[in-house]
Short mmCIF file of C-alpha atoms in Angstrom, two decimals:
data_model
loop_
_atom_site.label_atom_id
_atom_site.label_comp_id
_atom_site.label_asym_id
_atom_site.label_seq_id
_atom_site.Cartn_x
_atom_site.Cartn_y
_atom_site.Cartn_z
CA MET A 16 -15.82 24.23 10.42
CA LYS A 17 -13.49 23.46 7.52
CA GLU A 18 -13.95 20.07 5.89
CA ARG A 19 -10.81 17.96 5.81
CA LYS A 20 -9.14 17.03 2.56
CA HIS A 21 -10.10 13.59 1.24
CA ILE A 22 -7.48 11.46 -0.52
CA GLU A 23 -8.38 8.29 -2.43
CA VAL A 24 -5.58 5.83 -3.08
CA VAL A 25 -4.92 2.25 -4.14
CA ALA A 26 -2.54 -0.22 -2.51
CA ALA A 27 -0.95 -3.39 -3.85
CA LEU A 28 -0.79 -6.42 -1.59
CA ILE A 29 2.01 -8.06 -3.57
CA THR A 30 2.51 -11.69 -2.66
CA ASP A 31 5.20 -14.25 -3.31
CA GLY A 32 3.86 -17.50 -1.95
CA GLN A 33 3.08 -16.83 1.72
CA ARG A 34 5.17 -13.65 1.79
CA LEU A 35 3.81 -10.11 1.45
CA LEU A 36 5.79 -7.08 0.27
CA ALA A 37 6.11 -4.12 2.65
CA THR A 38 7.77 -0.84 1.71
CA GLN A 39 9.23 1.85 3.95
CA ARG A 40 8.31 5.48 3.24
CA GLY A 41 11.22 7.61 2.21
CA TYR A 42 9.64 11.06 2.60
CA GLY A 43 7.15 13.25 4.43
CA GLU A 44 5.69 13.29 7.90
CA TRP A 45 5.52 9.48 8.01
CA LYS A 46 9.07 8.88 6.70
CA GLY A 47 10.43 5.59 8.00
CA TRP A 48 7.02 3.99 8.59
CA TRP A 49 5.99 0.88 6.63
CA GLU A 50 3.16 0.63 4.13
CA PHE A 51 1.86 -1.24 1.14
CA PRO A 52 3.03 0.29 -2.14
CA GLY A 53 0.58 2.25 -4.26
CA GLY A 54 -0.68 5.79 -4.52
CA LYS A 55 -3.27 8.26 -5.72
CA MET A 56 -5.67 7.48 -8.52
CA GLU A 57 -5.60 9.89 -11.46
CA PRO A 58 -8.90 11.24 -12.87
CA GLY A 59 -10.52 8.66 -15.16
CA GLU A 60 -8.29 5.81 -13.98
CA SER A 61 -9.72 2.56 -12.68
CA PRO A 62 -8.20 1.29 -9.42
CA GLU A 63 -6.48 -1.49 -11.37
CA GLU A 64 -4.96 0.96 -13.89
CA ALA A 65 -3.79 3.21 -11.06
CA LEU A 66 -2.14 0.29 -9.27
CA ARG A 67 -0.27 -0.87 -12.35
CA ARG A 68 0.96 2.70 -13.02
CA GLU A 69 1.92 3.43 -9.41
CA ILE A 70 3.83 0.17 -8.97
CA ARG A 71 5.67 0.75 -12.25
CA GLU A 72 6.62 4.26 -11.02
CA GLU A 73 7.58 3.19 -7.47
CA LEU A 74 9.11 -0.26 -7.95
CA ALA A 75 9.85 -0.63 -11.70
CA ILE A 76 7.87 -3.88 -11.96
CA GLU A 77 4.77 -5.01 -13.84
CA ILE A 78 2.03 -6.56 -11.74
CA GLU A 79 -1.13 -8.52 -12.23
CA VAL A 80 -3.95 -6.99 -10.18
CA GLY A 81 -6.13 -9.65 -8.62
CA ARG A 82 -9.15 -9.51 -6.35
CA HIS A 83 -10.18 -6.59 -4.19
CA VAL A 84 -9.44 -7.44 -0.55
CA THR A 85 -10.68 -4.43 1.41
CA THR A 86 -11.29 -0.71 1.33
CA VAL A 87 -10.07 1.09 4.44
CA GLY A 88 -11.11 4.52 5.62
CA TYR A 89 -8.80 6.25 8.06
CA ASP A 90 -8.77 9.75 9.54
CA TYR A 91 -5.24 11.10 9.69
CA PRO A 92 -4.77 14.48 11.44
CA ALA A 93 -4.58 16.43 8.17
CA PHE A 94 -6.82 14.39 5.85
CA ARG A 95 -9.28 11.53 5.40
CA LEU A 96 -7.85 8.55 3.51
CA THR A 97 -9.79 5.96 1.52
CA MET A 98 -7.52 3.12 0.43
CA HIS A 99 -8.64 0.36 -1.96
CA CYS A 100 -6.45 -2.75 -1.55
CA TYR A 101 -5.94 -5.51 -4.10
CA MET A 102 -4.04 -8.78 -4.12
CA CYS A 103 -1.27 -8.58 -6.73
CA ARG A 104 1.61 -10.61 -8.07
CA ILE A 105 4.72 -9.67 -10.00
CA LEU A 106 4.58 -10.45 -13.72
CA SER A 107 7.95 -9.05 -14.80
CA GLY A 108 10.79 -6.73 -13.92
CA CYS A 109 13.35 -6.50 -11.17
CA LEU A 110 12.17 -4.72 -8.05
CA GLN A 111 13.85 -1.31 -7.64
CA LEU A 112 13.19 1.16 -4.84
CA LEU A 113 12.49 4.39 -6.74
CA GLU A 114 10.57 6.15 -3.92
CA HIS A 115 11.02 4.01 -0.81
CA GLU A 116 13.82 3.65 1.74
CA ALA A 117 13.54 -0.13 1.99
CA ALA A 118 11.38 -3.14 1.16
CA ARG A 119 10.90 -6.45 2.92
CA TRP A 120 9.12 -9.67 2.11
CA LEU A 121 7.28 -10.74 5.26
CA LEU A 122 5.64 -13.95 6.37
CA PRO A 123 2.38 -13.43 8.30
CA THR A 124 4.24 -14.17 11.56
CA GLU A 125 6.55 -11.20 10.83
CA TRP A 126 3.89 -8.55 10.10
CA ASP A 127 3.98 -7.19 13.65
CA THR A 128 7.75 -6.62 13.56
CA LEU A 129 7.41 -3.33 11.66
CA GLU A 130 5.98 0.10 12.48
CA TRP A 131 3.09 0.30 9.98
CA LEU A 132 1.13 3.37 8.98
CA PRO A 133 -2.22 3.33 10.83
CA ALA A 134 -4.35 2.71 7.71
CA ASP A 135 -2.08 -0.18 6.72
CA VAL A 136 -2.57 -1.76 10.16
CA GLU A 137 -6.27 -1.92 9.31
CA VAL A 138 -5.40 -3.71 6.06
CA LEU A 139 -3.30 -6.25 7.99
CA ASN A 140 -6.25 -6.82 10.34
CA ALA A 141 -8.48 -7.51 7.32
CA LEU A 142 -5.90 -9.93 5.87
CA GLU A 143 -5.74 -11.87 9.14
CA LYS A 144 -9.49 -12.54 8.87
CA LEU A 145 -9.22 -14.09 5.39
#
């Protein structure tokens, strides 16, 4: 039996007071679904370095990476995902959507109004327990 591909990524839980930034995928099989911004770690990169680079590439902002919140493992049909999630805040820049269809700042009471990627639902569940 063929072993499934494993993808390791980082995700930024960018906050502004009580609000949390959600981004809508603009490509691929999951186009239109909502997620936390971030992406794949490059060889030799720390999770924090990867997050700063990915957010710069995706949203054109500089962030401060704070504490690790959770690491989620999720089995998608085509691959196994491991996602390391960190609390973050914007340091500078003006948010631009370079890879996403849309972005929304959500209060906790609004989290369930979007169609989230399955792994990101697990992150929301972890946040609710904090």
